Coordinates of C-alpha atoms in Angstrom, one line a residue:
X213 CA -0.2 0.0 0.0
X214 CA 1.3 3.2 -1.2
X215 CA 1.4 6.2 1.4
X216 CA -0.9 9.5 0.5
X217 CA 2.0 11.4 -1.2
X218 CA 2.9 8.6 -3.6
X219 CA -1.1 8.4 -4.5
X220 CA -1.1 11.8 -5.4
X221 CA 2.0 11.8 -7.2
X222 CA 0.5 8.9 -9.3
X223 CA -2.6 10.4 -9.6
X224 CA -1.2 13.4 -11.3
X225 CA 1.4 11.6 -13.4
X226 CA -0.5 9.0 -14.9
X227 CA -3.0 10.8 -16.8
X228 CA 0.1 13.5 -17.7
X229 CA 1.7 10.3 -19.2
X230 CA -1.4 9.7 -21.2
X231 CA -1.6 12.9 -22.4
X232 CA 1.8 13.3 -23.6
X233 CA 1.5 9.6 -25.6
X234 CA -1.6 11.0 -27.2
X235 CA 0.5 14.2 -28.2
X236 CA 3.2 12.2 -29.9
X237 CA 0.4 10.1 -31.5
X238 CA -0.6 13.3 -33.8
X239 CA 2.6 13.0 -35.5
X240 CA 2.8 9.2 -35.9
X241 CA -0.6 9.3 -37.4
X242 CA 0.4 12.0 -39.8
X243 CA 3.5 10.0 -40.8
X244 CA 1.5 6.8 -41.2
X245 CA -1.2 8.3 -43.5
X246 CA 1.5 10.4 -45.3
X247 CA 3.7 7.4 -45.8
X248 CA 1.3 5.8 -48.3
X249 CA 1.5 9.1 -50.4
X250 CA 5.2 8.6 -51.0
X251 CA 8.8 8.9 -49.3
X252 CA 8.9 12.5 -50.5
X253 CA 5.8 13.5 -48.7
X254 CA 6.8 11.6 -45.6
X255 CA 10.2 13.3 -45.5
X256 CA 8.7 16.8 -45.9
X257 CA 6.7 15.9 -42.5
X258 CA 10.0 14.7 -41.1
X259 CA 11.8 18.2 -41.5
X260 CA 8.8 19.9 -40.4
X261 CA 8.9 18.2 -37.5
X262 CA 12.3 19.0 -36.4
X263 CA 11.1 22.7 -36.1
X264 CA 7.9 21.7 -34.6
X265 CA 9.6 20.0 -31.7
X266 CA 12.0 23.0 -31.3
X267 CA 9.0 25.4 -31.0
X268 CA 7.1 23.1 -28.8
X269 CA 10.2 23.1 -26.2
X270 CA 10.0 27.1 -26.3
X271 CA 6.7 26.8 -25.4
X272 CA 7.0 24.4 -23.1
X273 CA 9.4 26.9 -20.9
X274 CA 6.7 29.6 -20.9
X275 CA 4.4 27.1 -19.7
X276 CA 6.8 25.7 -17.0
X277 CA 7.0 29.3 -15.7
X278 CA 3.1 29.6 -15.7
X279 CA 2.8 26.2 -14.0
X280 CA 5.4 27.2 -11.0
X281 CA 3.6 30.7 -10.4
X282 CA 0.5 29.2 -10.5
X283 CA 1.1 25.8 -8.6
X284 CA 2.5 28.2 -5.6
X285 CA -0.4 30.7 -5.6
X286 CA -2.9 27.5 -5.6
X287 CA -1.1 26.3 -2.7
X288 CA -1.5 29.6 -1.0
X289 CA -5.0 29.9 -2.1
X290 CA -4.4 33.4 -3.5
X291 CA -6.4 32.6 -7.0
X292 CA -6.3 36.2 -7.9
X293 CA -2.4 36.1 -8.1
X294 CA -2.8 32.6 -9.8
X295 CA -5.2 34.0 -12.5
X296 CA -3.0 36.7 -12.9
X297 CA -0.1 34.2 -13.6
X298 CA -2.2 32.6 -16.3
X299 CA -3.2 35.8 -18.0
X300 CA 0.5 36.5 -18.5
X301 CA 1.4 33.2 -19.2
X302 CA -1.2 33.1 -22.2
X303 CA -0.2 36.3 -23.6
X304 CA 3.5 35.5 -23.5
X305 CA 2.8 32.1 -25.3
X306 CA 0.4 34.0 -27.6
X307 CA 3.4 36.5 -28.7
X308 CA 6.1 34.1 -28.9
X309 CA 3.7 31.8 -31.3
X310 CA 3.1 34.9 -33.5
X311 CA 6.6 35.4 -34.0
X312 CA 7.7 32.2 -34.5
X313 CA 4.5 31.8 -36.8
X314 CA 5.8 34.8 -38.7
X315 CA 9.4 33.6 -39.2
X316 CA 8.2 30.1 -40.4
X317 CA 6.0 31.6 -43.0
X318 CA 8.3 34.2 -44.4
X319 CA 11.6 32.3 -44.1
X320 CA 10.0 29.0 -45.0
X321 CA 12.6 28.1 -48.0
X322 CA 15.9 29.3 -46.2
X323 CA 14.6 27.2 -42.9
X324 CA 14.2 24.2 -45.1
X325 CA 17.8 24.6 -46.9
X326 CA 19.2 24.5 -43.1
X327 CA 17.8 20.8 -43.2
X328 CA 19.1 20.1 -46.4
X329 CA 15.5 20.5 -48.1
X330 CA 16.0 21.1 -52.0
X331 CA 14.4 20.7 -55.0
X332 CA 11.5 18.0 -55.1
X333 CA 11.7 17.8 -51.2
X334 CA 11.6 21.7 -50.7
X335 CA 8.8 22.1 -53.5
X336 CA 6.6 19.2 -51.2
X337 CA 7.7 20.8 -47.8
X338 CA 6.9 24.3 -48.2
X339 CA 3.1 24.5 -48.0
X340 CA 3.0 22.2 -45.2
X341 CA 5.7 23.8 -43.3
X342 CA 4.1 26.9 -43.9
X343 CA 0.9 25.6 -42.8
X344 CA 1.5 23.5 -39.9
X345 CA 4.3 26.0 -38.1
X346 CA 2.0 28.9 -39.2
X347 CA -0.4 27.6 -36.7
X348 CA 2.2 28.2 -33.6
X349 CA -0.1 30.4 -31.9
X350 CA -2.4 27.7 -31.5
X351 CA 0.2 25.1 -30.3
X352 CA 1.6 27.7 -27.7
X353 CA -1.8 28.7 -26.3
X354 CA -2.8 25.1 -26.0
X355 CA 0.5 24.1 -24.3
X356 CA 0.1 26.9 -21.8
X357 CA -3.7 25.8 -21.2
X358 CA -2.7 22.4 -20.3
X359 CA 0.1 23.7 -18.0
X360 CA -2.6 25.7 -16.3
X361 CA -4.6 22.7 -15.8
X362 CA -2.0 20.6 -14.5
X363 CA -0.7 23.4 -12.0
X364 CA -4.1 23.0 -10.3
X365 CA -3.5 19.4 -10.0
X366 CA -6.0 18.2 -12.7
X367 CA -4.3 16.1 -15.4
X368 CA -7.3 14.6 -16.4
X369 CA -9.1 17.3 -18.1
X370 CA -5.8 18.0 -20.8
X371 CA -5.9 14.0 -21.1
X372 CA -9.6 13.6 -22.1
X373 CA -9.4 16.5 -24.4
X374 CA -6.2 15.0 -26.1
X375 CA -8.3 11.9 -26.6
X376 CA -11.1 14.1 -28.3
X377 CA -8.3 15.6 -30.3
X378 CA -6.5 12.4 -31.7
X379 CA -9.9 11.0 -32.7
X380 CA -11.0 14.0 -34.6
X381 CA -7.6 14.0 -36.2
X382 CA -7.6 10.5 -37.3
X383 CA -11.0 11.0 -39.2
X384 CA -9.9 14.4 -40.7
X385 CA -6.6 12.8 -41.7
X386 CA -7.9 10.1 -43.6
X387 CA -11.0 11.9 -45.2
X388 CA -8.7 15.0 -45.9
X389 CA -5.6 13.4 -47.2
X390 CA -7.3 10.4 -49.3
X391 CA -10.9 11.6 -49.7
X392 CA -13.9 9.8 -49.1
X393 CA -17.4 9.7 -51.3
X394 CA -17.9 13.2 -53.0
X395 CA -15.2 14.7 -50.9
X396 CA -11.7 14.9 -52.6
X397 CA -8.5 14.0 -51.2
X398 CA -6.1 17.0 -50.6
X399 CA -2.9 14.9 -50.0
X400 CA -0.4 16.6 -47.9
X401 CA -2.4 19.9 -47.8
X402 CA -5.4 17.8 -46.3
X403 CA -3.0 16.5 -43.5
X404 CA -2.3 20.3 -42.8
X405 CA -5.6 21.1 -42.5
X406 CA -6.4 17.9 -40.3
X407 CA -3.9 19.1 -38.0
X408 CA -5.0 22.8 -37.9
X409 CA -8.9 21.7 -37.1
X410 CA -7.7 19.4 -34.6
X411 CA -5.6 21.9 -32.6
X412 CA -8.1 24.7 -33.0
X413 CA -10.9 22.1 -31.4
X414 CA -8.4 21.1 -28.4
X415 CA -7.8 25.0 -27.9
X416 CA -11.6 25.7 -27.8
X417 CA -12.4 22.8 -25.3
X418 CA -9.6 23.4 -22.9
X419 CA -11.0 27.3 -22.8
X420 CA -14.5 26.1 -22.3
X421 CA -13.7 23.8 -19.4
X422 CA -11.6 26.3 -17.7
X423 CA -14.4 28.5 -17.4
X424 CA -15.7 26.1 -14.7
X425 CA -12.3 26.1 -12.8
X426 CA -11.8 29.2 -10.1
X427 CA -8.2 29.0 -10.2
X428 CA -7.8 29.4 -14.0
X429 CA -11.1 31.1 -14.9
X430 CA -10.1 34.4 -16.4
X431 CA -12.4 37.3 -15.3
X432 CA -11.9 41.1 -17.0
X433 CA -10.1 42.2 -13.8
X434 CA -7.5 39.6 -14.4
X435 CA -6.5 40.8 -17.7
X436 CA -4.4 43.8 -16.6
X437 CA -1.0 43.8 -16.9
X438 CA 1.1 43.4 -13.4
X439 CA 4.8 44.1 -14.5
X440 CA 6.7 42.7 -11.5
X441 CA 5.0 39.6 -12.0
X442 CA 5.5 39.5 -15.8
X443 CA 9.0 40.3 -15.3
X444 CA 9.7 37.3 -12.4
X445 CA 7.9 35.2 -15.0
X446 CA 10.0 36.0 -17.9
X447 CA 13.0 35.7 -15.9
X448 CA 12.0 32.4 -14.9
X449 CA 11.2 31.3 -18.4
X450 CA 14.3 32.5 -20.2
X451 CA 16.7 30.1 -18.6
X452 CA 14.3 27.3 -19.0
X453 CA 13.8 28.0 -22.8
X454 CA 18.0 28.3 -23.0
X455 CA 18.3 25.1 -21.2
X456 CA 15.8 23.1 -24.0
X457 CA 17.4 25.0 -26.8
X458 CA 20.8 24.2 -25.8
X459 CA 19.8 20.4 -25.3
X460 CA 18.2 20.4 -29.1
X461 CA 21.1 21.9 -30.5
X462 CA 23.5 19.5 -29.1
X463 CA 21.1 16.8 -30.2
X464 CA 21.6 18.4 -33.7
X465 CA 25.4 18.1 -33.7
X466 CA 25.8 14.6 -32.2
X467 CA 23.1 13.3 -34.5
X468 CA 25.2 14.3 -37.6
X469 CA 28.1 12.4 -36.4
X470 CA 25.8 9.3 -36.0
X471 CA 24.5 9.9 -39.3
X472 CA 28.1 9.6 -40.6
X473 CA 28.8 6.5 -38.8
X474 CA 26.8 4.6 -41.4
X475 CA 23.4 3.4 -42.1
X476 CA 23.4 0.5 -39.6
X477 CA 24.7 2.3 -36.8
X478 CA 22.2 5.3 -37.5
X479 CA 19.2 2.7 -37.9
X480 CA 19.8 1.3 -34.6
X481 CA 20.1 4.6 -33.0
X482 CA 16.9 5.5 -34.4
X483 CA 15.1 2.7 -33.4
X484 CA 16.4 2.5 -29.7
X485 CA 15.1 6.2 -29.5
X486 CA 11.9 5.4 -30.8
X487 CA 11.9 2.7 -28.1
X488 CA 12.9 4.5 -25.2
X489 CA 10.6 7.2 -25.6
X490 CA 8.0 4.9 -23.8
X491 CA 10.2 5.3 -20.6
X492 CA 11.4 9.0 -21.0
X493 CA 7.6 10.0 -21.2
X494 CA 6.8 7.9 -18.2
X495 CA 9.6 10.1 -16.6
X496 CA 8.4 13.3 -18.1
X497 CA 4.9 12.5 -16.4
X498 CA 6.4 12.0 -13.1
X499 CA 8.6 15.3 -13.5
X500 CA 5.1 17.1 -14.1
X501 CA 3.7 15.5 -11.2
X502 CA 6.9 16.8 -9.0
X503 CA 6.4 20.1 -10.4
X504 CA 2.8 20.4 -9.2
X505 CA 2.8 19.0 -6.0
X506 CA 5.9 20.4 -4.8
X507 CA 5.0 24.0 -6.2
X508 CA 1.6 23.8 -4.3
X509 CA 3.6 22.5 -1.4
X510 CA 5.7 25.4 -1.0
X511 CA 2.6 27.7 -1.5
X512 CA 1.4 26.4 1.4
X513 CA 4.5 26.4 3.4
X514 CA 4.6 22.8 4.1
X515 CA 8.4 21.5 3.8
X516 CA 7.6 18.3 5.0
X517 CA 5.4 17.6 2.1
X518 CA 8.0 19.4 -0.5
X519 CA 10.5 16.5 0.4
X520 CA 8.1 13.5 0.5
X521 CA 6.7 14.5 -3.2
X522 CA 10.1 14.9 -4.6
X523 CA 11.2 11.6 -2.9
X524 CA 8.3 9.5 -4.1
X525 CA 8.2 11.2 -7.6
X526 CA 11.7 9.9 -8.1
X527 CA 11.4 6.4 -6.6
X528 CA 7.9 5.7 -9.1
X529 CA 10.0 7.5 -11.9
X530 CA 13.0 5.7 -11.4
X531 CA 11.1 2.0 -10.9
X532 CA 9.0 2.5 -13.7
X533 CA 11.6 3.6 -16.3
X534 CA 14.0 0.9 -15.4
X535 CA 11.5 -1.7 -15.4
X536 CA 10.0 -0.6 -18.8
X537 CA 13.5 -0.1 -20.5
X538 CA 14.8 -3.6 -19.1
X539 CA 11.5 -5.3 -20.4
X540 CA 12.4 -3.7 -23.9
X541 CA 15.8 -4.8 -23.7
X542 CA 15.2 -8.5 -22.9
X543 CA 12.5 -8.7 -25.8
X544 CA 14.7 -7.0 -28.2
X545 CA 15.6 -10.0 -30.4
X546 CA 11.8 -10.0 -31.0
X547 CA 10.9 -6.4 -30.9
X548 CA 13.9 -5.5 -33.2
X549 CA 12.3 -7.8 -36.0
X550 CA 9.3 -5.2 -36.1
X551 CA 11.7 -2.9 -37.6
X552 CA 14.1 -4.7 -39.4
X553 CA 15.8 -8.2 -40.0
X554 CA 19.4 -7.0 -40.1
X555 CA 20.9 -9.0 -37.2
X556 CA 23.8 -6.4 -36.8
X557 CA 21.6 -3.7 -36.0
X558 CA 19.4 -6.1 -33.7
X559 CA 22.9 -6.9 -31.7
X560 CA 23.8 -3.4 -31.5
X561 CA 20.2 -2.1 -30.3
X562 CA 20.6 -5.1 -27.6
X563 CA 23.8 -3.5 -26.2
X564 CA 22.7 0.4 -26.2
X565 CA 19.3 -0.8 -24.6
X566 CA 21.3 -2.7 -21.8
X567 CA 23.4 0.8 -21.2
X568 CA 20.4 2.7 -21.1
X569 CA 18.6 0.4 -18.5
X570 CA 21.5 0.9 -16.3
X571 CA 21.2 4.7 -16.9
X572 CA 17.4 5.1 -16.0
X573 CA 17.7 5.7 -12.2
X574 CA 20.1 8.9 -13.4
X575 CA 17.6 10.1 -15.9
X576 CA 14.8 9.9 -13.6
X577 CA 16.7 12.0 -11.2
X578 CA 17.6 14.5 -13.9
X579 CA 14.0 14.8 -14.9
X580 CA 12.7 15.2 -11.3
X581 CA 15.1 17.2 -9.9
X582 CA 15.0 19.5 -12.8
X583 CA 11.3 20.1 -12.2
X584 CA 11.6 20.2 -8.4
X585 CA 14.4 22.9 -8.5
X586 CA 12.3 24.9 -10.9
X587 CA 9.4 24.4 -8.7
X588 CA 11.3 26.0 -5.9
X589 CA 12.1 29.0 -8.2
X590 CA 15.4 28.3 -9.6
X591 CA 15.6 27.8 -13.5
X592 CA 19.0 28.8 -14.1
X593 CA 20.9 26.0 -12.0
X594 CA 19.3 23.4 -14.2
X595 CA 20.0 25.4 -17.4
X596 CA 23.7 25.3 -16.4
X597 CA 23.9 21.9 -15.6
X598 CA 22.1 20.7 -18.7
X599 CA 24.4 22.8 -20.7
X600 CA 27.5 21.1 -19.2
X601 CA 26.1 17.6 -19.6
X602 CA 24.9 18.0 -22.9
X603 CA 28.1 19.9 -24.2
X604 CA 30.6 18.8 -21.9
X605 CA 29.8 15.3 -21.7
X606 CA 27.3 14.1 -24.1
X607 CA 28.2 15.9 -27.5
X608 CA 32.0 15.7 -26.4
X609 CA 31.8 12.3 -25.5
X610 CA 30.0 11.2 -28.8
X611 CA 32.7 13.1 -30.7
X612 CA 35.7 11.7 -28.9
X613 CA 34.9 8.1 -28.4
X614 CA 32.2 7.5 -30.7
X615 CA 33.6 9.4 -33.7
X616 CA 37.2 9.9 -33.3
X617 CA 38.3 6.6 -31.6
X618 CA 35.8 4.7 -33.4
X619 CA 33.8 3.0 -30.6
X620 CA 30.8 3.2 -32.2
X621 CA 27.2 3.4 -31.1
X622 CA 27.9 2.0 -27.9
X623 CA 30.1 4.9 -27.0
X624 CA 27.2 7.2 -28.0
X625 CA 24.6 5.6 -25.5
X626 CA 27.4 5.6 -22.9
X627 CA 28.1 9.1 -23.1
X628 CA 24.3 9.8 -22.9
X629 CA 24.3 7.7 -19.4
X630 CA 27.9 9.6 -18.5
X631 CA 25.8 12.8 -19.0
X632 CA 22.7 11.7 -17.2
X633 CA 25.0 10.4 -14.1
X634 CA 26.6 13.7 -14.0
X635 CA 23.5 15.8 -13.8
X636 CA 22.1 13.6 -11.3
X637 CA 25.1 13.9 -8.8
X638 CA 25.0 17.7 -9.6
X639 CA 21.4 18.2 -8.9
X640 CA 21.9 16.0 -5.8
X641 CA 24.4 18.0 -4.4
X642 CA 22.5 21.1 -5.1
X643 CA 19.8 19.8 -3.0
X644 CA 22.0 18.8 0.3
X645 CA 23.2 22.2 0.0
X646 CA 19.4 23.5 0.1
X647 CA 20.0 26.1 -2.2
X648 CA 16.7 25.7 -3.5
X649 CA 13.6 26.5 -1.5
X650 CA 12.8 23.8 0.6
X651 CA 14.0 21.0 -1.7

């Protein structure tokens, strides 16, 4: 029987995990349907998704600031300040969305050229790229709305809306891509329209549901500028966004090195990355639970609860992630056959998944402690630690050991594990020195 803090952590984490899986499913469904059109169309979606994930990282940073400030206000039962944090979070998210949307539409060709998309691929990707990334304001607002619900402890509502959004998206994707009856198919353009309509539906549904939640129901008097609060939120969000962008840029660099190691090596790495998402998404769910519960506990000045929520978020996360990755590793000889019959690739896959299994407790600590320390009001230290880990350990390790010394894919994943271990140690030392609020 789990204690009450563990049950509360799980009750918040499980719906958050489900929502994260469903968000990922949008891209998977698009890729599955579009693959039937052709590889050029599929690659057009692929290059667009690289930018889409980067944008979502920036929107998540704003949403993290909203979540931290709102969860503290909810814990202190200061709903007026909480709604003000929601208002400012929404406005900042909308402005960022509009900026990135404008850049994506006006500079679509240069952005595609950076990813190596020329000729036929550029021609196919251009309208999809402009359309899907042109709705960045919708994605930014939806991300902020979901964070607002989670900050109140409600992760079930975003999950339910995500289920509805995915169901609508699947139907629209099929109808608008291939056509049905008198309705013609529009191919890649149809996929873009399906994404827009599904995102708009989810945004409106969350807004409607927020009208019945006191902590986030915006009223006319809430929609006014409070410059000190806005500046505090921006100061918090900037390091968080820098952390995510640093991680993404580091990944771009060392992914490029892996591509140069050969088709089999890159295939094994891609398959391993696809499979390990199952565990990392679980970790992200428990990190969300840590942020919400710790933020509310800090707001109510309950130091004992802060420590208990952090501990159980880590225990449940580390145990779940390790078990999931270990099971995938054990069944790799059979799971690998779903992707390829190349035994060299499957053998590499088995090795890197074994390395990743050992790394899961460290990754769990990294995810949970990042959220815990941010909930304590410090977003700079996670940024510093992430930058050191990604560039000083992971990317440098891939270059030296995997590329320069030729130790291959196991060295890549060993470098990733070393990065996770270093960050876990640094976060643990930080908590023990009690430089984070009550953590």
